[in-house]
Amino acid sequence: MSHLFSELRIRDVVLPNRIGVSPMCQYSCENGFANDWHFVHLTSRAVGGAGLIFTEAAAVTPEGRISPQDLGIWSEAHFEPLARIVRFIETQGGVAGIQLAHAGRKASTKRPWSGSGEAAADEGGWPTVAPSALKFADSYPLPTALSLDAIADLRAAFVSAARRAIDAGFRVIELHAAHGYLFHEFLSPLSNHRTDLHGGSFDNRVRFLSDCVSDVRAALPDTAALAVRISATDWTEGGWDLEQSIELSRRLKSLGVDLMDCSSGGNVERAEIPVGPGYQTGFAERIRRDAGIATAAVGMITSAPQADHIIRTGQADLVLLARELLREPYWPLHAARELGHAAPWPAQYLRAAPRGAPERRPVHGIN
Ligand SMILES: Cc1cc2nc3c(=O)[nH]c(=O)nc-3n(C[C@H](O)[C@H](O)[C@H](O)COP(=O)(O)O)c2cc1C
């Protein structure tokens, strides 16, 4: 039976356990480059025993960053600092994943500790784009509606970024189609008012994401895993919802997506969201069952029994933790002890490990 510390195989990618680091912006780059902060932040979670370590949203074009300090992967120059992080993650037996993103109308904003809303030009801001010229909120920039040529260019940018990510050693590629960023803006009738082949019907609203998935899948080796993070609902009448998410997941599966990462919200400034422990897990469960695709559950998963229960009862194939792993990078090692599982500890730390814990053997290369 699957449990939190069982392996998960997706194509040729074998995760040593079902615990993943959810993508988390660190707002700490210059010109999109990963630096020592990203190295320490991501690799310490690999030392802590997470099976899958996702980078934060990595922008596929400079204009796709949420803030001027976001991570990017729009040029060859971004490759080496990312590759160094991947190499270290693999020495701990972890698998490195990258989230490829474009923030659409929610781009060009201040990083959280520098204020909120639009980043002015002298703070590094830039003009934004979206499916339609609709602001996210009063304090956000007014985007320009994308032309068909600009949409085609963005498809190509996602493909180039995915190729670069594979070259850097990432084995799981996730497209960020959640939280009110560009893909989600196309999906939701609340942010997509287009009247061309990208707007109106469900088929039209899912076209941009589906096209990008097809292009990216074709550019990836068969061995690599492709995930898509969605907001399963806008939590708003007339918006994107779970039924559409299920149908989208079926289609993306047929296009070669391996895992749906099920989050929610972010496209509507004031939505009523019933936040609480595991409040999004039901979305992962429904999509897994009704679309027949592997899912990741995320959102207020904080305890070992809770995480193990999600896996054991087949609600999801993987749990992703965000804030709890900021609080405690060694959460997976503690969870293993609590659940009575002998997870491997780094040889350097064995003197602090529970009795009988196996030594983590550095893993190099690809399984
Ligand atoms: C500091 C921070 C940065 C985040 N950045 C991203 C991101 O880059 N991409 C993304 O999909 N979600 C992002 N999120 C959302 C998390 O991945 C996660 O979905 C959310 O925090 C709920 O999980 P939690 O309750 O375990 O924190 C971020 C969350 C935090 C706290």
Tab-separated table of C-alpha atoms and ligand atoms in Angstrom:
chain	number	residue	atom	x	y	z
A	1	MET	CA	0.000	0.000	0.000
A	2	SER	CA	1.216	3.530	-0.761
A	3	HIS	CA	2.170	5.675	2.172
A	4	LEU	CA	4.095	8.874	2.750
A	5	PHE	CA	7.467	7.122	2.613
A	6	SER	CA	6.812	4.899	-0.379
A	7	GLU	CA	8.481	5.645	-3.709
A	8	LEU	CA	6.551	7.306	-6.491
A	9	ARG	CA	7.462	6.581	-10.097
A	10	ILE	CA	6.371	9.024	-12.780
A	11	ARG	CA	7.747	7.987	-16.163
A	12	ASP	CA	11.473	7.394	-15.403
A	13	VAL	CA	11.499	9.732	-12.426
A	14	VAL	CA	11.524	7.941	-9.086
A	15	LEU	CA	10.754	10.078	-6.047
A	16	PRO	CA	12.092	8.463	-2.866
A	17	ASN	CA	8.988	9.563	-0.943
A	18	ARG	CA	5.728	11.438	-1.475
A	19	ILE	CA	6.829	14.739	0.091
A	20	GLY	CA	7.507	17.725	-2.149
A	21	VAL	CA	8.596	21.294	-1.538
A	22	SER	CA	5.864	23.444	-3.038
A	23	PRO	CA	7.095	26.255	-5.291
A	24	MET	CA	7.827	29.366	-3.228
A	25	CYS	CA	8.986	32.730	-4.567
A	26	GLN	CA	11.942	34.079	-2.642
A	27	TYR	CA	11.959	37.532	-4.272
A	28	SER	CA	15.736	37.562	-3.994
A	29	CYS	CA	17.132	37.584	-7.544
A	30	GLU	CA	18.832	40.210	-9.620
A	31	ASN	CA	17.854	39.922	-13.290
A	32	GLY	CA	16.323	36.517	-12.626
A	33	PHE	CA	19.534	34.803	-11.518
A	34	ALA	CA	19.522	32.173	-8.780
A	35	ASN	CA	22.193	32.962	-6.179
A	36	ASP	CA	23.516	31.667	-2.858
A	37	TRP	CA	20.154	32.256	-1.167
A	38	HIS	CA	18.394	29.931	-3.615
A	39	PHE	CA	21.159	27.372	-3.290
A	40	VAL	CA	20.898	27.282	0.505
A	41	HIS	CA	17.107	27.472	0.558
A	42	LEU	CA	16.502	24.631	-1.914
A	43	THR	CA	19.370	22.329	-1.025
A	44	SER	CA	18.654	22.475	2.701
A	45	ARG	CA	15.186	21.099	1.999
A	46	ALA	CA	16.880	18.287	0.049
A	47	VAL	CA	19.127	17.611	3.036
A	48	GLY	CA	15.928	17.610	5.097
A	49	GLY	CA	14.686	14.651	3.082
A	50	ALA	CA	12.030	16.001	0.723
A	51	GLY	CA	11.639	13.690	-2.266
A	52	LEU	CA	10.825	16.436	-4.770
A	53	ILE	CA	12.147	19.956	-4.526
A	54	PHE	CA	10.427	22.518	-6.718
A	55	THR	CA	12.020	25.866	-7.420
A	56	GLU	CA	9.883	28.939	-7.109
A	57	ALA	CA	8.054	30.194	-10.209
A	58	ALA	CA	10.729	30.771	-12.843
A	59	ALA	CA	9.683	33.353	-15.404
A	60	VAL	CA	9.955	32.391	-19.065
A	61	THR	CA	10.294	36.055	-20.106
A	62	PRO	CA	11.426	39.078	-18.042
A	63	GLU	CA	7.878	40.513	-18.267
A	64	GLY	CA	6.542	37.275	-16.790
A	65	ARG	CA	8.038	37.920	-13.355
A	66	ILE	CA	5.708	38.721	-10.485
A	67	SER	CA	8.250	41.099	-8.996
A	68	PRO	CA	11.538	42.506	-10.295
A	69	GLN	CA	13.300	40.119	-7.877
A	70	ASP	CA	11.741	36.896	-9.233
A	71	LEU	CA	13.659	33.945	-10.600
A	72	GLY	CA	13.963	33.657	-14.380
A	73	ILE	CA	14.946	31.122	-16.989
A	74	TRP	CA	14.582	33.226	-20.134
A	75	SER	CA	18.262	33.107	-21.195
A	76	GLU	CA	21.124	30.644	-21.409
A	77	ALA	CA	22.923	32.672	-18.738
A	78	HIS	CA	20.351	31.559	-16.130
A	79	PHE	CA	21.368	27.949	-16.599
A	80	GLU	CA	24.511	27.463	-14.486
A	81	PRO	CA	23.353	28.616	-11.019
A	82	LEU	CA	20.253	26.459	-11.446
A	83	ALA	CA	22.299	23.465	-12.622
A	84	ARG	CA	24.492	23.775	-9.515
A	85	ILE	CA	21.408	23.587	-7.283
A	86	VAL	CA	20.102	20.551	-9.166
A	87	ARG	CA	23.435	18.734	-8.844
A	88	PHE	CA	23.428	19.156	-5.076
A	89	ILE	CA	19.782	18.118	-4.694
A	90	GLU	CA	20.610	14.874	-6.517
A	91	THR	CA	23.461	14.098	-4.103
A	92	GLN	CA	20.803	13.896	-1.371
A	93	GLY	CA	18.642	11.483	-3.348
A	94	GLY	CA	16.070	14.186	-4.067
A	95	VAL	CA	14.570	15.060	-7.437
A	96	ALA	CA	14.653	18.657	-8.669
A	97	GLY	CA	11.568	20.205	-10.251
A	98	ILE	CA	11.106	23.637	-11.741
A	99	GLN	CA	7.939	25.671	-12.069
A	100	LEU	CA	7.783	27.605	-15.346
A	101	ALA	CA	5.648	30.694	-15.139
A	102	HIS	CA	4.335	33.907	-16.580
A	103	ALA	CA	2.519	36.243	-14.219
A	104	GLY	CA	0.369	38.003	-16.852
A	105	ARG	CA	-1.636	40.845	-15.300
A	106	LYS	CA	-0.200	40.090	-11.857
A	107	ALA	CA	3.356	40.844	-13.040
A	108	SER	CA	5.422	43.917	-12.206
A	109	THR	CA	4.427	44.181	-8.567
A	110	LYS	CA	6.473	44.987	-5.485
A	111	ARG	CA	7.951	42.131	-3.506
A	112	PRO	CA	5.961	41.591	-0.298
A	113	TRP	CA	8.393	43.255	2.088
A	114	SER	CA	8.734	46.365	-0.141
A	115	GLY	CA	5.030	47.269	-0.145
A	116	SER	CA	2.197	46.060	-2.336
A	117	GLY	CA	0.701	46.635	-5.782
A	118	GLU	CA	2.377	47.934	-8.902
A	119	ALA	CA	6.158	48.318	-9.068
A	120	ALA	CA	6.871	51.726	-10.601
A	121	ALA	CA	9.376	52.047	-13.458
A	122	ASP	CA	12.040	53.394	-11.058
A	123	GLU	CA	11.469	50.295	-8.886
A	124	GLY	CA	12.164	48.034	-11.865
A	125	GLY	CA	8.547	47.717	-13.099
A	126	TRP	CA	7.421	47.169	-16.716
A	127	PRO	CA	4.198	47.176	-18.807
A	128	THR	CA	2.151	44.004	-18.332
A	129	VAL	CA	0.157	41.748	-20.684
A	130	ALA	CA	-2.906	39.517	-20.217
A	131	PRO	CA	-5.661	37.868	-22.248
A	132	SER	CA	-7.802	40.982	-21.778
A	133	ALA	CA	-7.137	44.548	-20.656
A	134	LEU	CA	-8.574	44.003	-17.172
A	135	LYS	CA	-6.788	44.893	-13.951
A	136	PHE	CA	-6.513	42.313	-11.175
A	137	ALA	CA	-7.124	45.025	-8.567
A	138	ASP	CA	-7.012	48.806	-8.320
A	139	SER	CA	-3.413	48.878	-7.158
A	140	TYR	CA	-2.265	46.585	-9.997
A	141	PRO	CA	-1.098	47.674	-13.463
A	142	LEU	CA	-3.570	47.774	-16.355
A	143	PRO	CA	-2.382	45.058	-18.785
A	144	THR	CA	-2.411	45.183	-22.580
A	145	ALA	CA	-4.401	42.403	-24.282
A	146	LEU	CA	-2.062	39.955	-26.000
A	147	SER	CA	-2.082	39.788	-29.814
A	148	LEU	CA	-2.118	36.372	-31.499
A	149	ASP	CA	1.529	36.879	-32.496
A	150	ALA	CA	2.462	37.667	-28.889
A	151	ILE	CA	0.652	34.508	-27.746
A	152	ALA	CA	2.664	32.469	-30.255
A	153	ASP	CA	5.883	34.062	-28.932
A	154	LEU	CA	4.939	33.076	-25.383
A	155	ARG	CA	4.375	29.472	-26.459
A	156	ALA	CA	7.899	29.481	-27.875
A	157	ALA	CA	9.235	31.038	-24.638
A	158	PHE	CA	7.758	28.184	-22.571
A	159	VAL	CA	9.365	25.626	-24.889
A	160	SER	CA	12.802	27.302	-24.733
A	161	ALA	CA	12.562	27.511	-20.957
A	162	ALA	CA	11.587	23.844	-20.686
A	163	ARG	CA	14.555	22.794	-22.848
A	164	ARG	CA	16.896	24.884	-20.726
A	165	ALA	CA	15.459	23.366	-17.551
A	166	ILE	CA	16.052	19.835	-18.834
A	167	ASP	CA	19.613	20.752	-19.790
A	168	ALA	CA	20.111	22.058	-16.250
A	169	GLY	CA	19.084	18.634	-14.921
A	170	PHE	CA	15.517	19.230	-13.756
A	171	ARG	CA	13.485	16.053	-14.150
A	172	VAL	CA	10.067	17.416	-13.261
A	173	ILE	CA	8.776	20.411	-15.209
A	174	GLU	CA	5.666	22.144	-13.906
A	175	LEU	CA	3.666	24.766	-15.793
A	176	HIS	CA	2.155	27.310	-13.407
A	177	ALA	CA	-1.478	27.646	-14.448
A	178	ALA	CA	-2.799	28.667	-11.018
A	179	HIS	CA	-3.146	31.673	-8.714
A	180	GLY	CA	-4.408	34.202	-11.259
A	181	TYR	CA	-1.270	34.225	-13.387
A	182	LEU	CA	-1.239	34.162	-17.182
A	183	PHE	CA	-2.524	30.641	-17.925
A	184	HIS	CA	-5.214	30.936	-15.247
A	185	GLU	CA	-6.228	34.320	-16.680
A	186	PHE	CA	-6.951	32.572	-19.987
A	187	LEU	CA	-8.876	29.760	-18.276
A	188	SER	CA	-11.246	31.884	-16.217
A	189	PRO	CA	-14.174	33.756	-17.788
A	190	LEU	CA	-13.654	36.375	-15.081
A	191	SER	CA	-10.294	37.458	-16.543
A	192	ASN	CA	-10.700	36.327	-20.172
A	193	HIS	CA	-13.124	38.503	-22.155
A	194	ARG	CA	-11.611	37.718	-25.565
A	195	THR	CA	-13.832	37.176	-28.560
A	196	ASP	CA	-11.274	35.348	-30.742
A	197	LEU	CA	-10.165	31.687	-30.674
A	198	HIS	CA	-8.816	32.155	-27.110
A	199	GLY	CA	-12.004	33.400	-25.470
A	200	GLY	CA	-15.622	32.491	-24.793
A	201	SER	CA	-16.114	28.716	-24.904
A	202	PHE	CA	-14.315	26.246	-22.646
A	203	ASP	CA	-12.404	24.929	-25.677
A	204	ASN	CA	-11.164	28.415	-26.463
A	205	ARG	CA	-10.213	29.334	-22.901
A	206	VAL	CA	-8.132	26.178	-22.432
A	207	ARG	CA	-6.441	26.557	-25.843
A	208	PHE	CA	-3.366	28.533	-24.754
A	209	LEU	CA	-2.529	26.159	-21.908
A	210	SER	CA	-3.274	23.059	-24.031
A	211	ASP	CA	-1.096	24.356	-26.879
A	212	CYS	CA	1.761	25.124	-24.495
A	213	VAL	CA	1.453	21.681	-22.907
A	214	SER	CA	1.627	20.007	-26.336
A	215	ASP	CA	4.646	22.078	-27.372
A	216	VAL	CA	6.473	21.568	-24.079
A	217	ARG	CA	5.735	17.824	-23.972
A	218	ALA	CA	7.116	17.458	-27.506
A	219	ALA	CA	10.308	19.232	-26.413
A	220	LEU	CA	10.841	17.098	-23.299
A	221	PRO	CA	12.499	13.697	-23.207
A	222	ASP	CA	10.006	10.874	-22.614
A	223	THR	CA	11.767	10.188	-19.325
A	224	ALA	CA	10.924	13.603	-17.818
A	225	ALA	CA	7.717	14.254	-15.901
A	226	LEU	CA	5.361	17.086	-16.803
A	227	ALA	CA	3.093	18.603	-14.156
A	228	VAL	CA	0.576	21.432	-14.296
A	229	ARG	CA	-0.476	23.449	-11.266
A	230	ILE	CA	-4.017	24.757	-11.481
A	231	SER	CA	-6.357	26.646	-9.258
A	232	ALA	CA	-9.169	24.099	-9.172
A	233	THR	CA	-11.662	26.882	-8.480
A	234	ASP	CA	-11.890	30.683	-8.419
A	235	TRP	CA	-14.209	30.311	-5.377
A	236	THR	CA	-16.441	32.776	-7.231
A	237	GLU	CA	-19.771	32.389	-9.011
A	238	GLY	CA	-19.294	32.513	-12.776
A	239	GLY	CA	-15.580	31.759	-12.533
A	240	TRP	CA	-13.353	28.759	-13.157
A	241	ASP	CA	-14.529	25.749	-11.115
A	242	LEU	CA	-13.879	22.114	-10.221
A	243	GLU	CA	-15.953	20.623	-13.050
A	244	GLN	CA	-13.938	22.581	-15.616
A	245	SER	CA	-10.738	21.567	-13.806
A	246	ILE	CA	-11.687	17.890	-14.130
A	247	GLU	CA	-12.380	18.228	-17.854
A	248	LEU	CA	-9.154	20.199	-18.329
A	249	SER	CA	-7.211	17.509	-16.462
A	250	ARG	CA	-8.622	14.791	-18.748
A	251	ARG	CA	-7.499	16.733	-21.788
A	252	LEU	CA	-4.067	17.537	-20.391
A	253	LYS	CA	-3.568	13.886	-19.524
A	254	SER	CA	-4.206	12.973	-23.159
A	255	LEU	CA	-1.592	15.580	-24.137
A	256	GLY	CA	1.052	13.955	-21.955
A	257	VAL	CA	0.714	15.656	-18.570
A	258	ASP	CA	1.644	13.235	-15.776
A	259	LEU	CA	0.569	15.082	-12.638
A	260	MET	CA	-2.024	17.718	-11.772
A	261	ASP	CA	-0.968	19.909	-8.838
A	262	CYS	CA	-4.216	21.099	-7.286
A	263	SER	CA	-4.274	24.515	-5.671
A	264	SER	CA	-7.051	27.129	-5.765
A	265	GLY	CA	-7.876	30.838	-5.892
A	266	GLY	CA	-5.762	33.845	-6.771
A	267	ASN	CA	-7.669	35.235	-9.744
A	268	VAL	CA	-10.228	37.250	-7.807
A	269	GLU	CA	-9.170	39.913	-5.350
A	270	ARG	CA	-11.870	39.232	-2.766
A	271	ALA	CA	-13.004	35.601	-2.837
A	272	GLU	CA	-14.458	33.779	0.177
A	273	ILE	CA	-12.010	30.904	0.700
A	274	PRO	CA	-12.679	28.397	3.505
A	275	VAL	CA	-9.035	28.165	4.528
A	276	GLY	CA	-8.232	25.406	7.006
A	277	PRO	CA	-6.211	22.201	7.301
A	278	GLY	CA	-6.200	20.350	3.981
A	279	TYR	CA	-8.793	22.717	2.489
A	280	GLN	CA	-7.705	21.973	-1.093
A	281	THR	CA	-7.101	18.238	-0.748
A	282	GLY	CA	-10.640	17.420	-1.928
A	283	PHE	CA	-9.779	18.927	-5.317
A	284	ALA	CA	-6.797	16.605	-5.707
A	285	GLU	CA	-9.007	13.675	-4.741
A	286	ARG	CA	-11.783	14.472	-7.231
A	287	ILE	CA	-9.413	15.184	-10.111
A	288	ARG	CA	-7.441	12.003	-9.387
A	289	ARG	CA	-10.607	9.931	-9.405
A	290	ASP	CA	-12.623	11.582	-12.175
A	291	ALA	CA	-9.827	12.457	-14.588
A	292	GLY	CA	-7.756	9.355	-13.819
A	293	ILE	CA	-4.497	11.247	-13.398
A	294	ALA	CA	-1.927	11.431	-10.611
A	295	THR	CA	-2.382	14.468	-8.387
A	296	ALA	CA	-0.513	16.503	-5.815
A	297	ALA	CA	-2.377	17.917	-2.819
A	298	VAL	CA	-1.261	21.249	-1.375
A	299	GLY	CA	-2.506	23.717	1.183
A	300	MET	CA	-2.210	23.628	4.963
A	301	ILE	CA	-0.764	20.152	5.130
A	302	THR	CA	1.364	20.347	8.236
A	303	SER	CA	1.354	17.106	10.228
A	304	ALA	CA	2.846	13.718	9.429
A	305	PRO	CA	-0.361	11.729	10.133
A	306	GLN	CA	-2.365	14.153	7.960
A	307	ALA	CA	0.094	13.833	5.066
A	308	ASP	CA	0.296	10.057	5.412
A	309	HIS	CA	-3.505	9.794	5.504
A	310	ILE	CA	-3.805	11.731	2.220
A	311	ILE	CA	-1.497	9.224	0.513
A	312	ARG	CA	-2.831	6.068	2.202
A	313	THR	CA	-6.436	6.850	1.376
A	314	GLY	CA	-5.636	7.639	-2.246
A	315	GLN	CA	-6.631	11.284	-2.109
A	316	ALA	CA	-3.403	12.235	-3.867
A	317	ASP	CA	-0.151	10.680	-5.035
A	318	LEU	CA	2.048	13.375	-3.562
A	319	VAL	CA	1.780	16.076	-0.922
A	320	LEU	CA	3.405	19.466	-1.404
A	321	LEU	CA	4.230	21.542	1.643
A	322	ALA	CA	5.103	25.227	1.506
A	323	ARG	CA	5.075	27.231	4.753
A	324	GLU	CA	5.613	24.222	7.001
A	325	LEU	CA	8.850	23.522	5.146
A	326	LEU	CA	9.907	27.149	5.650
A	327	ARG	CA	9.337	26.681	9.364
A	328	GLU	CA	11.074	23.314	9.434
A	329	PRO	CA	13.360	22.238	6.553
A	330	TYR	CA	13.886	18.854	8.259
A	331	TRP	CA	10.145	18.140	8.375
A	332	PRO	CA	10.466	14.933	6.288
A	333	LEU	CA	13.059	13.455	8.664
A	334	HIS	CA	10.878	14.284	11.686
A	335	ALA	CA	7.774	12.937	9.915
A	336	ALA	CA	9.554	9.661	9.230
A	337	ARG	CA	10.441	9.279	12.895
A	338	GLU	CA	6.858	10.075	13.936
A	339	LEU	CA	5.467	7.514	11.498
A	340	GLY	CA	8.006	4.870	12.481
A	341	HIS	CA	9.701	4.835	9.133
A	342	ALA	CA	13.488	4.550	8.877
A	343	ALA	CA	14.259	7.351	6.431
A	344	PRO	CA	17.891	7.753	5.432
A	345	TRP	CA	19.867	10.496	7.192
A	346	PRO	CA	22.902	12.263	5.736
A	347	ALA	CA	26.050	10.446	6.874
A	348	GLN	CA	27.302	13.723	8.334
A	349	TYR	CA	24.271	13.910	10.675
A	350	LEU	CA	24.010	10.245	11.686
A	351	ARG	CA	25.064	10.937	15.275
A	352	ALA	CA	21.859	12.920	15.705
A	353	ALA	CA	19.628	10.412	13.883
A	354	PRO	CA	17.131	8.003	15.449
A	355	ARG	CA	18.664	4.638	16.308
A	356	GLY	CA	18.847	2.401	13.259
A	357	ALA	CA	18.386	5.162	10.696
A	358	PRO	CA	20.072	4.159	7.455
A	359	GLU	CA	22.817	6.297	5.997
A	360	ARG	CA	21.836	8.356	2.996
A	361	ARG	CA	23.936	7.227	0.095
A	362	PRO	CA	24.644	10.064	-2.277
A	363	VAL	CA	22.914	9.454	-5.575
A	364	HIS	CA	24.463	10.870	-8.714
A	365	GLY	CA	22.954	10.998	-12.138
A	366	ILE	CA	19.573	9.859	-13.272
A	367	ASN	CA	17.768	6.719	-12.063
B	1	LIG	C1	6.589	32.617	0.352
B	1	LIG	C2	5.666	31.916	-0.593
B	1	LIG	C3	5.900	31.976	-1.955
B	1	LIG	C4	5.070	31.268	-2.855
B	1	LIG	N1	5.392	31.248	-4.192
B	1	LIG	C5	4.717	30.436	-5.029
B	1	LIG	C6	5.166	30.194	-6.348
B	1	LIG	O1	6.224	30.671	-6.784
B	1	LIG	N2	4.408	29.372	-7.128
B	1	LIG	C7	3.272	28.771	-6.670
B	1	LIG	O2	2.628	28.028	-7.414
B	1	LIG	N3	2.848	28.943	-5.400
B	1	LIG	C8	3.562	29.740	-4.576
B	1	LIG	N4	3.183	29.832	-3.261
B	1	LIG	C9	2.055	29.009	-2.784
B	1	LIG	C10	2.569	27.707	-2.183
B	1	LIG	O3	3.262	26.920	-3.141
B	1	LIG	C11	1.414	26.872	-1.592
B	1	LIG	O4	0.555	26.506	-2.643
B	1	LIG	C12	0.633	27.636	-0.527
B	1	LIG	O5	1.506	28.338	0.335
B	1	LIG	C13	-0.239	26.695	0.310
B	1	LIG	O6	0.552	25.699	0.926
B	1	LIG	P1	0.961	25.776	2.501
B	1	LIG	O7	-0.320	25.870	3.275
B	1	LIG	O8	1.700	24.474	2.733
B	1	LIG	O9	1.829	27.000	2.700
B	1	LIG	C14	3.971	30.550	-2.368
B	1	LIG	C15	3.720	30.520	-0.991
B	1	LIG	C16	4.551	31.161	-0.105
B	1	LIG	C17	4.287	31.070	1.381
